[in-house]
Coordinates of N, CA and C and ligand atoms in Angstrom, one line a residue:
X1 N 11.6 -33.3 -14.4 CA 11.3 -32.8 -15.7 C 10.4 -31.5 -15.6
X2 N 10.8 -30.6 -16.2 CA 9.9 -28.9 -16.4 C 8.5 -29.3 -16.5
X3 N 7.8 -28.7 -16.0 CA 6.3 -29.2 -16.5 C 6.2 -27.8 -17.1
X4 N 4.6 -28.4 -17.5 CA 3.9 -27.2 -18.8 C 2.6 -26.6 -18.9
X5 N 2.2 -25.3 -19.5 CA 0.7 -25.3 -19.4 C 0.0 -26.2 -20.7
X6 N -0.9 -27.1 -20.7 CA -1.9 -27.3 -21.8 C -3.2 -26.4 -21.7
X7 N -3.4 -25.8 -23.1 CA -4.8 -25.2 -23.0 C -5.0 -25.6 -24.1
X8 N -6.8 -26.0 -23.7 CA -7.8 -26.1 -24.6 C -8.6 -25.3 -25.0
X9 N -8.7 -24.9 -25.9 CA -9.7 -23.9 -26.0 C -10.9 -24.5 -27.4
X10 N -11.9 -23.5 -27.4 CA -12.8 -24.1 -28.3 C -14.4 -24.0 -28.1
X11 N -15.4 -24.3 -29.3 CA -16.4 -24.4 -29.1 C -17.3 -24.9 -28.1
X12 N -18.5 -25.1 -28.1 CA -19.2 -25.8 -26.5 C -19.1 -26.6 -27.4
X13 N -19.4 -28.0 -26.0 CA -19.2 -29.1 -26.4 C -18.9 -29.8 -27.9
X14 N -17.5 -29.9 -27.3 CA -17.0 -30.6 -28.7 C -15.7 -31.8 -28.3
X15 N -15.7 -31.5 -27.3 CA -15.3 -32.7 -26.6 C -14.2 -32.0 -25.3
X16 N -13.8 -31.1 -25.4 CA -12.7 -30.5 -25.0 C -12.7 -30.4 -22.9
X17 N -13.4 -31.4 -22.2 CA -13.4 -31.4 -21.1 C -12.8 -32.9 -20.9
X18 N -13.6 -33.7 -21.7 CA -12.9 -35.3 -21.5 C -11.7 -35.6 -22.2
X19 N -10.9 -34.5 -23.2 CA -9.6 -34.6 -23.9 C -8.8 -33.8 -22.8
X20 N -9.0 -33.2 -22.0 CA -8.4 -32.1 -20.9 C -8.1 -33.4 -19.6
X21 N -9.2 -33.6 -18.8 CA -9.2 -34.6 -18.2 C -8.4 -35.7 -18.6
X22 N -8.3 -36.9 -19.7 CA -7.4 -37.9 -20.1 C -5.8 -37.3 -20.0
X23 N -6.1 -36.3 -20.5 CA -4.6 -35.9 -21.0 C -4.0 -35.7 -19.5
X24 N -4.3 -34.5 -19.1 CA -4.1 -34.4 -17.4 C -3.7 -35.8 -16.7
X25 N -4.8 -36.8 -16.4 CA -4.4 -37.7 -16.1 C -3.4 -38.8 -16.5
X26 N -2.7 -38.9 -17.9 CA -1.5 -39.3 -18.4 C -0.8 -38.3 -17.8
X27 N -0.5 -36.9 -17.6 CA 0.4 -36.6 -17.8 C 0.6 -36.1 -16.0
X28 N -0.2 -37.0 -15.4 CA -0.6 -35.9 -13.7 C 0.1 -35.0 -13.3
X29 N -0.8 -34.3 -14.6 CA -1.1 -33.0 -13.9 C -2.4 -32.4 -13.4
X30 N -2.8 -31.3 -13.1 CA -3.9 -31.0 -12.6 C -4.9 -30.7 -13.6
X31 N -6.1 -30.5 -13.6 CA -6.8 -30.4 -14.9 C -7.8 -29.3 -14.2
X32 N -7.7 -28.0 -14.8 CA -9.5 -26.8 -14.7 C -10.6 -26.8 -15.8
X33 N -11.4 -27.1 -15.2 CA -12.7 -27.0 -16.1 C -12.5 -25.6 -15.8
X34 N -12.4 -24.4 -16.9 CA -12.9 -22.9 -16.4 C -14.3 -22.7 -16.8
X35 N -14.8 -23.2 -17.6 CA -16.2 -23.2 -18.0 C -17.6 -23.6 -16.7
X36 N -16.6 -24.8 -15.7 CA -17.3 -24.9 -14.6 C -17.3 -23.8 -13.6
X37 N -16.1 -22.7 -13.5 CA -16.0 -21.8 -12.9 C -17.6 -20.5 -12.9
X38 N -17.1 -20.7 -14.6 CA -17.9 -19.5 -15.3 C -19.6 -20.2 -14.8
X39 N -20.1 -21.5 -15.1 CA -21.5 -21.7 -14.5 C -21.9 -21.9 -13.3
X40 N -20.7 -22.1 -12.1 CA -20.9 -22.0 -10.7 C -21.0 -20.1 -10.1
X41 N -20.5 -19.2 -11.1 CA -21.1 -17.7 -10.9 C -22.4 -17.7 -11.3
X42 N -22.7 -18.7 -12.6 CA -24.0 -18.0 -13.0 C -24.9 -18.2 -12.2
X43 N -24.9 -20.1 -11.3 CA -26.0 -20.4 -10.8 C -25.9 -19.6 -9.3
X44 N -24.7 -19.2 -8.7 CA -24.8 -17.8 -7.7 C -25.7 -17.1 -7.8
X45 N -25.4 -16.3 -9.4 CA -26.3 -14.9 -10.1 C -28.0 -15.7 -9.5
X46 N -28.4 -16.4 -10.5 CA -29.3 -16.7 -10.1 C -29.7 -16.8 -8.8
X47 N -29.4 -17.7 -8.3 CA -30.2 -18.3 -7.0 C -30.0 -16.6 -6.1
X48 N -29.3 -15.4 -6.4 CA -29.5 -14.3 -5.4 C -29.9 -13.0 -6.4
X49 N -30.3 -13.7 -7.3 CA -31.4 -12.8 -8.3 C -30.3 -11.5 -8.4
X50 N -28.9 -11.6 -8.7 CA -28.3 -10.6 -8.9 C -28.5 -10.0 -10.6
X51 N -28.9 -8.5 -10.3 CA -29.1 -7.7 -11.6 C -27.8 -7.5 -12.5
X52 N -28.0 -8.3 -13.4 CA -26.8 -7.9 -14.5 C -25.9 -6.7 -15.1
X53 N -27.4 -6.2 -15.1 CA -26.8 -4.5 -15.5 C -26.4 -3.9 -14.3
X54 N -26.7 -4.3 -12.9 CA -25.7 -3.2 -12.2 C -24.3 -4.1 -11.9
X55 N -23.6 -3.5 -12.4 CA -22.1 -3.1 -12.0 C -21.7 -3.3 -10.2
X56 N -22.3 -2.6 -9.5 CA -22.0 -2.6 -8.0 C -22.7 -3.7 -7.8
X57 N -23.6 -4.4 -8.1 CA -24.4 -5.6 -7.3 C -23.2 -7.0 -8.2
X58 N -23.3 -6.4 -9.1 CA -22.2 -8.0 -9.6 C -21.0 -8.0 -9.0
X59 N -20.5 -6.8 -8.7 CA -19.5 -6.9 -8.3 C -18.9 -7.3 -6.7
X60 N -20.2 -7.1 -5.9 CA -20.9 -7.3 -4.5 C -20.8 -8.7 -4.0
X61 N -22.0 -9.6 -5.5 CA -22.2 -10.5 -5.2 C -20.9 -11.1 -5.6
X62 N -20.0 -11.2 -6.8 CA -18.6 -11.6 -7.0 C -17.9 -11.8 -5.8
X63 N -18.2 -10.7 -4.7 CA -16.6 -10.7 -3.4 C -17.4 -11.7 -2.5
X64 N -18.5 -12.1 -3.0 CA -19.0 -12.9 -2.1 C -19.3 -14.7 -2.6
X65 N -18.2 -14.9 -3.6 CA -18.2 -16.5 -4.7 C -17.0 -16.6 -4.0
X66 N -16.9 -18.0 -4.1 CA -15.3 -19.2 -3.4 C -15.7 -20.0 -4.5
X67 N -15.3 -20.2 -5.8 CA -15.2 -21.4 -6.5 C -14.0 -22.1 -6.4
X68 N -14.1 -23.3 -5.6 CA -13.1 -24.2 -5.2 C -13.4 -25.5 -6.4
X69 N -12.2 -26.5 -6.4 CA -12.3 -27.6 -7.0 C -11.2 -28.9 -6.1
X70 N -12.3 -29.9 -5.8 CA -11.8 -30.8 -4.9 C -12.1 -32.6 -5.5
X71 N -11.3 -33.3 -5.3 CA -11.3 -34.5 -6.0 C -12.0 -35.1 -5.4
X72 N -13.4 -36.2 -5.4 CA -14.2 -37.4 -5.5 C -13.6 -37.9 -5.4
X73 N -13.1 -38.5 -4.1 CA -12.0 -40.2 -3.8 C -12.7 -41.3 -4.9
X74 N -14.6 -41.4 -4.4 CA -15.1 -42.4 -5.1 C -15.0 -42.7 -6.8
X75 N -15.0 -41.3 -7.4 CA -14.8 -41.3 -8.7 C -13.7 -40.9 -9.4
X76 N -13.1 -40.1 -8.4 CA -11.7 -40.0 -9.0 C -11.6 -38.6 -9.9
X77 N -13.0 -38.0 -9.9 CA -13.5 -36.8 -10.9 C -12.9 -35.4 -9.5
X78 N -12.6 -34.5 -10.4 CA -12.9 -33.5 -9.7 C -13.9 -32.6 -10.2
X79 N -14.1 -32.1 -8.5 CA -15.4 -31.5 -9.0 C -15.9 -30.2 -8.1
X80 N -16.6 -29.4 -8.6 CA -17.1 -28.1 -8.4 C -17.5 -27.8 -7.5
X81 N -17.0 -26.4 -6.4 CA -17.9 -26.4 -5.5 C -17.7 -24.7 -5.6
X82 N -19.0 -24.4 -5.2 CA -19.3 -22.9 -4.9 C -19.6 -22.4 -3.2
X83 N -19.1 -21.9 -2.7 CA -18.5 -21.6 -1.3 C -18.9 -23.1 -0.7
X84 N -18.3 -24.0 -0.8 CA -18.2 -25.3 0.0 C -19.0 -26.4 0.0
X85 N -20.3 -25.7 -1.3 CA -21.2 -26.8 -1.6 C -20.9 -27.4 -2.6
X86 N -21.3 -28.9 -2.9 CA -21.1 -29.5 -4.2 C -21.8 -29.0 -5.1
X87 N -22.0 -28.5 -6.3 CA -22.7 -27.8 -7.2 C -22.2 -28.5 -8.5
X88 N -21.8 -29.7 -8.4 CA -21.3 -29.9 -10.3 C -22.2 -30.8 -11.3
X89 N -23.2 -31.2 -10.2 CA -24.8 -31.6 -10.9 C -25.7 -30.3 -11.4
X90 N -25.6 -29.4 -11.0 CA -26.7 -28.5 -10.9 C -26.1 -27.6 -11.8
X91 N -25.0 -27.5 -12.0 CA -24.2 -26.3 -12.9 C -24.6 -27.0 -14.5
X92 N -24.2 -28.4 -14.5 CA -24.7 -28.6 -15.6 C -26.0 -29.2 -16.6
X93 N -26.9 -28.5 -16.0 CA -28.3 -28.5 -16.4 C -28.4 -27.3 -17.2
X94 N -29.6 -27.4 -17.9 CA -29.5 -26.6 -19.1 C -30.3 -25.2 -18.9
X95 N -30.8 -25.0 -17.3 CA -30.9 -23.4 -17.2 C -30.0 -22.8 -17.0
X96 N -28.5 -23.7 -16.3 CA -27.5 -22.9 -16.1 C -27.0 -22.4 -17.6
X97 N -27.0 -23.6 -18.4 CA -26.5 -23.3 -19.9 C -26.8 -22.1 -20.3
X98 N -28.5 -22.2 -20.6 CA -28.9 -21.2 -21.4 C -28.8 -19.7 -21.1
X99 N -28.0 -19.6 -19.4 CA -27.4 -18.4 -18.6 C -26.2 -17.9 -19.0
X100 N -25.2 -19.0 -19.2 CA -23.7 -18.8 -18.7 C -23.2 -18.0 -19.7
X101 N -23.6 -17.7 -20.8 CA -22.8 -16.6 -21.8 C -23.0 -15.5 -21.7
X102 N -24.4 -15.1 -20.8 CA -24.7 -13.6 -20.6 C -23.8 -13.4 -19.4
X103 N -23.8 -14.1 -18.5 CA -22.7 -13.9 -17.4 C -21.2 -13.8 -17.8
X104 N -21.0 -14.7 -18.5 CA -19.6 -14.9 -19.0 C -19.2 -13.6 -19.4
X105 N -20.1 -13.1 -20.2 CA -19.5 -11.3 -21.1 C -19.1 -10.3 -20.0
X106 N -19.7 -10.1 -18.8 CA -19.5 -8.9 -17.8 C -17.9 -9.5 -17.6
X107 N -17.4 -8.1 -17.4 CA -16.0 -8.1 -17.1 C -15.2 -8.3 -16.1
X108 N -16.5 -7.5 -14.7 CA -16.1 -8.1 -13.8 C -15.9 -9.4 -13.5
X109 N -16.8 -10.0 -14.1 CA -16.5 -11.9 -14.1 C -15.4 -12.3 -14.7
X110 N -15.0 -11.4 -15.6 CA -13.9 -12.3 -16.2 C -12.8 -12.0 -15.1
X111 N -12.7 -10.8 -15.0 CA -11.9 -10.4 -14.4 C -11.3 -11.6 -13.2
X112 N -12.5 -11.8 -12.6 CA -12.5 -12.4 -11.2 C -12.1 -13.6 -11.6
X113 N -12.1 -14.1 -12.7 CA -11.9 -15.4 -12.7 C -11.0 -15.9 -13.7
X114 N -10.4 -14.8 -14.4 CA -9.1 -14.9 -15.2 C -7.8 -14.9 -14.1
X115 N -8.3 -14.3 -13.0 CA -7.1 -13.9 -11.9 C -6.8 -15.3 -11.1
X116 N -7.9 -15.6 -10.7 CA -7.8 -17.1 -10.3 C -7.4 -18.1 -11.0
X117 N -7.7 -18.0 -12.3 CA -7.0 -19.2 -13.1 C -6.2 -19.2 -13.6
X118 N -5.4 -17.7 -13.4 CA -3.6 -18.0 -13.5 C -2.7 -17.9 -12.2
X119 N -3.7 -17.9 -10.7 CA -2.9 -18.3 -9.6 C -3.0 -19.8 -9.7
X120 N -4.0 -20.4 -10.1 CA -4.1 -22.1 -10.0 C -3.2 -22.6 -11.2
X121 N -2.6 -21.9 -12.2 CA -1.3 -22.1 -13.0 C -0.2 -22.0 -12.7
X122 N 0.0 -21.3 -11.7 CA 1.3 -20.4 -11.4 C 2.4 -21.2 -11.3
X123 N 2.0 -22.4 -10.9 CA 3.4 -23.3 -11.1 C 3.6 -24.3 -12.1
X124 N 2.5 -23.9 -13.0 CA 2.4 -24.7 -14.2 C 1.8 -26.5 -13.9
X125 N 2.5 -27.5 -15.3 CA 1.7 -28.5 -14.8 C 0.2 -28.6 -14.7
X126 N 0.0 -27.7 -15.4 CA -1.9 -27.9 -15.7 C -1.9 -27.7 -17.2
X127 N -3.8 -28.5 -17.1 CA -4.3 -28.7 -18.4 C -5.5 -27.8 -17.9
X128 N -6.0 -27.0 -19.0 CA -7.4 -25.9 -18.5 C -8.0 -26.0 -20.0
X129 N -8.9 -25.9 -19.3 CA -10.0 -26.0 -20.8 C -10.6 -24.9 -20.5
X130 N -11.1 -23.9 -21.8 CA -12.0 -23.1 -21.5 C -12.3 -22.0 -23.3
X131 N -12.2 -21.3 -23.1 CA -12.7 -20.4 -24.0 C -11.6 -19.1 -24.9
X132 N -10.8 -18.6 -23.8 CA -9.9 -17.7 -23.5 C -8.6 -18.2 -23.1
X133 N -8.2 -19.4 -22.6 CA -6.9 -20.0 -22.4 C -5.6 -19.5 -22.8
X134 N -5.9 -19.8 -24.1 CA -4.5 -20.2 -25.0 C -4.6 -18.4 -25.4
X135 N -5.4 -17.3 -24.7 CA -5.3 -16.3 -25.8 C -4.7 -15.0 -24.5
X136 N -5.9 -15.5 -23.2 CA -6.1 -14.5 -22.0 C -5.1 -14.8 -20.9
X137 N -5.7 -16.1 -20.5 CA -4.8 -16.8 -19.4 C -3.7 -17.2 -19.4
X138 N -3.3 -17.8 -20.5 CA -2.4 -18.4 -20.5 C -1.9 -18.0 -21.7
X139 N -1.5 -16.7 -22.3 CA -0.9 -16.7 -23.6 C 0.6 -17.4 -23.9
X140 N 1.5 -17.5 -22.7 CA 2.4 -18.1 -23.0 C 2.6 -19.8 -22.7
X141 N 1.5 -19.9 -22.5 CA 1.3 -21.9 -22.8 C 2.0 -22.2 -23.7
X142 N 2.4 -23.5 -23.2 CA 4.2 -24.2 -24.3 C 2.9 -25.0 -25.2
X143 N 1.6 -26.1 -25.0 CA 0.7 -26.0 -25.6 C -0.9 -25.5 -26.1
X144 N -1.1 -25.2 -27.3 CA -2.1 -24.5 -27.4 C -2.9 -25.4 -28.2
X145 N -4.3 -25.6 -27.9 CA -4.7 -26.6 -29.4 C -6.0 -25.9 -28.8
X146 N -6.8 -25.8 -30.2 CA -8.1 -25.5 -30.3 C -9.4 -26.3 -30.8
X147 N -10.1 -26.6 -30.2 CA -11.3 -27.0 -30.8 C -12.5 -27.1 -31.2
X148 N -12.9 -27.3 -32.2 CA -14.1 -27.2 -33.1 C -14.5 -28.7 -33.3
X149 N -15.9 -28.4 -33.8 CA -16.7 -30.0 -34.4 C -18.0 -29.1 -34.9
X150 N -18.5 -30.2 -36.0 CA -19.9 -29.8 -36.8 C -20.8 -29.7 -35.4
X151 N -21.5 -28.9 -35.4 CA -22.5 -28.0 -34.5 C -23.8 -29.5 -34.1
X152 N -24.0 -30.4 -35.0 CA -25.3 -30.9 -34.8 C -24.1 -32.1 -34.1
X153 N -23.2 -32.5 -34.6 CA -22.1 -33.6 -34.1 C -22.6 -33.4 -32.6
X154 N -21.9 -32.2 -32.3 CA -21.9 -31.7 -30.9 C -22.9 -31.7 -30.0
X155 N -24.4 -31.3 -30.5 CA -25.6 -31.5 -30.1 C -26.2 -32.8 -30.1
X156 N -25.6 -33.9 -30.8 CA -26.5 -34.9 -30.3 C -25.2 -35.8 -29.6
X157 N -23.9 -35.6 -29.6 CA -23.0 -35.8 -28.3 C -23.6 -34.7 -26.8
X158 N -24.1 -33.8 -27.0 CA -24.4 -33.6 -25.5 C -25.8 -33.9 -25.1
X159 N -26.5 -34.3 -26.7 CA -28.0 -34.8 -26.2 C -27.6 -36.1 -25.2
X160 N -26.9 -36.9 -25.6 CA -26.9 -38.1 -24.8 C -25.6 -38.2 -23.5
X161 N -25.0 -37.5 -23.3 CA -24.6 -36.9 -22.1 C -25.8 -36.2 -21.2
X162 N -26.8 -35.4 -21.9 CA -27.8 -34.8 -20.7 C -28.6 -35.8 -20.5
X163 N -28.7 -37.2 -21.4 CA -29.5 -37.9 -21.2 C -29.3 -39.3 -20.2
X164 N -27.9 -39.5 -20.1 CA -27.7 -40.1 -19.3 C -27.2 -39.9 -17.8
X165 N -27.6 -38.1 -17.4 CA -27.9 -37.7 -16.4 C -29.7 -37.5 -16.4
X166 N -29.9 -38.2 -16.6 CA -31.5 -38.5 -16.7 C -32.0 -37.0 -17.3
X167 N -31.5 -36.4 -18.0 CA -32.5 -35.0 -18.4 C -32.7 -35.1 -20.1
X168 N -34.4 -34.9 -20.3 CA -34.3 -35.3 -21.4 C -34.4 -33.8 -22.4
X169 N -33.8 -33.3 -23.0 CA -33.9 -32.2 -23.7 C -34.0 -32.5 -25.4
X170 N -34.7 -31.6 -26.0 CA -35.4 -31.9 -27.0 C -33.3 -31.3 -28.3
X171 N -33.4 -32.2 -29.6 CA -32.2 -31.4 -30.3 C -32.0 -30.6 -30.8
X172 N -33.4 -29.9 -31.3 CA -33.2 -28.9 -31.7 C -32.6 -27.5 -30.7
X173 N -33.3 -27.7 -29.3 CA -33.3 -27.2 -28.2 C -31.6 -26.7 -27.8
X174 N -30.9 -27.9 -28.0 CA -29.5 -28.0 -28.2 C -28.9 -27.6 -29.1
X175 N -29.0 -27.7 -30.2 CA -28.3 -26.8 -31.3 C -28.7 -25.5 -30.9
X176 N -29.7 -24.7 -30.6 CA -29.6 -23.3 -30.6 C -29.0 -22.7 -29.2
X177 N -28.9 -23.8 -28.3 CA -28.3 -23.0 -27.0 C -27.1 -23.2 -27.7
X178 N -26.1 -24.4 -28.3 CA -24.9 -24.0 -28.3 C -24.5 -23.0 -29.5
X179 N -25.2 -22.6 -30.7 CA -25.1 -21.8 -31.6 C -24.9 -20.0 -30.3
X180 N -26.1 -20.2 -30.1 CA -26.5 -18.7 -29.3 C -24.6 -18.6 -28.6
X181 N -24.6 -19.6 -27.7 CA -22.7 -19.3 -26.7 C -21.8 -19.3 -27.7
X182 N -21.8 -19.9 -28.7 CA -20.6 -19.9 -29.7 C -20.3 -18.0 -30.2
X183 N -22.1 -17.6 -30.6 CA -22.3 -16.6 -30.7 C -21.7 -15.4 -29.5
X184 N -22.3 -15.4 -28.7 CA -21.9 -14.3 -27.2 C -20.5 -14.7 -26.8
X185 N -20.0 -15.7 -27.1 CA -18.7 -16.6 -26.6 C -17.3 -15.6 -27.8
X186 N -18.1 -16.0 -28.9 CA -16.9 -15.4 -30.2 C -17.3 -13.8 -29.6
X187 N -18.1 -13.1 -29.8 CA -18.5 -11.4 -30.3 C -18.4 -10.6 -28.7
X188 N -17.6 -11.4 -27.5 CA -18.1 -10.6 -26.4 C -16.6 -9.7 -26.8
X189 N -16.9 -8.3 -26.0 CA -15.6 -7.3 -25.8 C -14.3 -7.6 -25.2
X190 N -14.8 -8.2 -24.7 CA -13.6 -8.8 -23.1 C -13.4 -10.5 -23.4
X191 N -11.8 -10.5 -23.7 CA -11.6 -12.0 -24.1 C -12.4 -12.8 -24.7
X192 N -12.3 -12.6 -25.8 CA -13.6 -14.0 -26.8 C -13.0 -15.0 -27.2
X193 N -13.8 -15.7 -27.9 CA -13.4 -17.2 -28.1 C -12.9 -16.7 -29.5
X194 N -11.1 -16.9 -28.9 CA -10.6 -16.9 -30.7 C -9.9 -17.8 -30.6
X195 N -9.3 -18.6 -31.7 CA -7.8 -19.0 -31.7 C -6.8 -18.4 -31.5
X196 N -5.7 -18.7 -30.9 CA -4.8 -18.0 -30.7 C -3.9 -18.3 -32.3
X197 N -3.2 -17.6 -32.3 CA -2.5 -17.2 -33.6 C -1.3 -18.6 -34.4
X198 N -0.9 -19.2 -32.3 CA 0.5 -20.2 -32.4 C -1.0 -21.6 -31.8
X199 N -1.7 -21.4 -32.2 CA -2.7 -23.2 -31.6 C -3.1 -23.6 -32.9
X200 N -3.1 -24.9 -32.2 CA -3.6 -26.1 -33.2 C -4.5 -26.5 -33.4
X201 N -5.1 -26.1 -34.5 CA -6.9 -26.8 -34.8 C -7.0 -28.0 -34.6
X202 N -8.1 -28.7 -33.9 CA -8.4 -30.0 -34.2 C -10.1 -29.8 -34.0
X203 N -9.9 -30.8 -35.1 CA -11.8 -30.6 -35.2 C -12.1 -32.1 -35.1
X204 N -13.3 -32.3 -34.2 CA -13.4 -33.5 -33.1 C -14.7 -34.2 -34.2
X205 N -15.0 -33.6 -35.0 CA -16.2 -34.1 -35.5 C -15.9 -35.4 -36.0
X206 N -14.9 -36.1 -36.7 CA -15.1 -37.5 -37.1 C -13.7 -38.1 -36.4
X207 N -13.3 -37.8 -35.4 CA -12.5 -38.9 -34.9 C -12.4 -39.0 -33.6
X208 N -12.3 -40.2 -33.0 CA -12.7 -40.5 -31.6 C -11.9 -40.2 -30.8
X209 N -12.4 -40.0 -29.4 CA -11.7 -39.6 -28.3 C -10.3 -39.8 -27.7
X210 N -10.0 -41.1 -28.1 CA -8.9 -41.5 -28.2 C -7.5 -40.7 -28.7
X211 N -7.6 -40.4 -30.1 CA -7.6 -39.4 -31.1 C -7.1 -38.2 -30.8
X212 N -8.1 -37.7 -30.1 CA -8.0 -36.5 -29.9 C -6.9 -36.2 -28.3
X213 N -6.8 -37.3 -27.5 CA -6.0 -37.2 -26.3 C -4.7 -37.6 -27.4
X214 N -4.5 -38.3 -28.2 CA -3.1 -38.6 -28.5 C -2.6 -37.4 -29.5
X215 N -3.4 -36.7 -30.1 CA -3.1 -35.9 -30.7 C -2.8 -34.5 -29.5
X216 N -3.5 -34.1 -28.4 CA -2.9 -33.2 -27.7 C -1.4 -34.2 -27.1
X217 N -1.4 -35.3 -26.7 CA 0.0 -35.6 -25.9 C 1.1 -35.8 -26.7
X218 N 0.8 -36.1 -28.1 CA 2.0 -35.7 -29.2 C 2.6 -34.3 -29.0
X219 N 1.3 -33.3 -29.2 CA 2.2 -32.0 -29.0 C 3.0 -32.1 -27.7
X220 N 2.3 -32.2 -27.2 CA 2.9 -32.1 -25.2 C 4.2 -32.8 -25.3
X221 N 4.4 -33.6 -25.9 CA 6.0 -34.3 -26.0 C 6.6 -33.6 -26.9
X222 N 6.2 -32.9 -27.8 CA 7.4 -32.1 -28.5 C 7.5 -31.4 -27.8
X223 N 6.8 -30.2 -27.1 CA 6.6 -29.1 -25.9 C 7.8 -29.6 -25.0
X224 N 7.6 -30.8 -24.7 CA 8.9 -30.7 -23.4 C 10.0 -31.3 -24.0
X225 N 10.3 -32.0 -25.0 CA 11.4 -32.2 -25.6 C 12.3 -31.0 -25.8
X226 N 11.4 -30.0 -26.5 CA 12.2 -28.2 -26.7 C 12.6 -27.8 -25.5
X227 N 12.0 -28.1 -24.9 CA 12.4 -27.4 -23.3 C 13.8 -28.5 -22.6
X228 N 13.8 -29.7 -22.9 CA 14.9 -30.3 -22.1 C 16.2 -29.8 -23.5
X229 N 15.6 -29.5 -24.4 CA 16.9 -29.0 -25.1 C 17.4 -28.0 -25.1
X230 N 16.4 -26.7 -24.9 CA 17.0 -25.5 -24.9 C 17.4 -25.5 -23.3
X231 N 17.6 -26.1 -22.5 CA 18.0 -25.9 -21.2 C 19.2 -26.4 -21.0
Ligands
DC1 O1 -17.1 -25.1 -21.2 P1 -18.5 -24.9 -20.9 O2 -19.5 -25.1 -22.0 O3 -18.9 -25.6 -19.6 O4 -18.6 -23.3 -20.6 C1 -19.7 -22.7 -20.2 C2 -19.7 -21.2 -20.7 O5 -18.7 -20.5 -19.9 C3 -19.4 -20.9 -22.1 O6 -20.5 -20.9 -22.9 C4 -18.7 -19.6 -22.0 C5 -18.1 -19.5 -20.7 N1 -16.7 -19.7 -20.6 C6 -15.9 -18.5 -20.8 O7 -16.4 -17.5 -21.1 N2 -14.6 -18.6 -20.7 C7 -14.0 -19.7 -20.4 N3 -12.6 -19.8 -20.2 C8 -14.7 -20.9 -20.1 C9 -16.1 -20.8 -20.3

């Protein structure tokens, strides 16, 4: 059977990593967190104090990032590594957060990592979640669905996700980091968070997870149905 691209695209947290992941896994195929890409650069930036505004030092330290993704036998998760270290605890703490959209804007980064994530498509059979998907990477994805949820929904679904990685962060604290990325995420120059023109809204705010994987694998079944027909 033809396989296909799925892209997710969409707000921060609004569910669109564990609807990417299920779905993938029904459909085994491979699944990219690109958002994990985008905060295994930032926490690079950081930890080598690279200056933003220069151009030649991002660019420097860029030839010098490996973000690889390797499967957890024990969990079955895949997960993040930046030149060969495990890093997918550390990326998602909330100084990485309240980093990743000023990194995200430089172009060099996109650059570097829009190129990667359509050699890791190349043969299709993936699900990618991220920001720019359905618009940058992958414009000709057979599916495209987008996601949204009410902003406080979303904040006190990632309050208790940070909290049951033992981090306790205050909610208001959360609503404004994810407002601020929604913000730098929609308004950057270089690929922003839009919908694409041919995706499908789903807005995650009142219906459960479940829901939302059956509602991506419906499309996905009409997606290859068209395809076993027009062939
Ligand atoms: O999906 P996430 O919240 O882990 O993503 C972190 C940040 O990375 C997000 O605020 C913007 C950036 N990002 C991006 O610019 N393009 C993508 N395709 C994915 C993420």
């Amino acid at each position: 059977m033809k396989k296909i691209v799925v892209a997710l695209d969409g707000h921060s947290s609004c569910g669109k990593s564990t609807t990417a992941k299920q779905v993938a896994q029904e459909l085994g195929y491979a699944y990219i967190d690109t958002g994990a890409m985008y905060r295994a650069v930032t926490l690079y930036f950081l930890e080598h104090y690279v200056d933003l505004t220069n151009p030649k030092k991002v660019q420097e330290a860029l030839n010098n990032i490996e973000v690889t993704f390797h499967r957890n036998l024990k969990t079955g998760r895949n997960e993040v590594f930046l030149n060969g270290l495990n890093v997918e605890d550390e990326i998602r703490k909330m100084y990485i957060s309240d980093k990743v959209s000023e990194v995200s804007v430089l172009p060099a980064v996109r650059h570097a990592m829009v190129a990667e994530q359509k050699k890791m498509g190349k043969r299709r059979g993936i699900v990618m979640d991220g920001r720019d998907i359905g618009t940058a990477v992958f414009p000709d994805a057979e599916v495209k669905v987008f996601m949204t949820a009410d902003v406080e929904i979303r904040a006190r679904r990632r309050q208790q996700e940070l909290f049951e990685k033992k981090q306790l962060v205050p909610f208001d604290e959360i609503v404004e980091n994810l407002k601020k990325r929604d913000h730098i995420d929609s308004t950057r120059a270089e690929s922003p968070l839009k919908m694409a023109d041919d995706a499908h809204l789903l807005d995650t705010s009142h219906i459960t997870v479940d829901e939302q994987v059956d509602f991506v694998l419906d499309l996905v079944a009409s997606a290859l149905l068209q395809k076993e027909l027009a062939q």
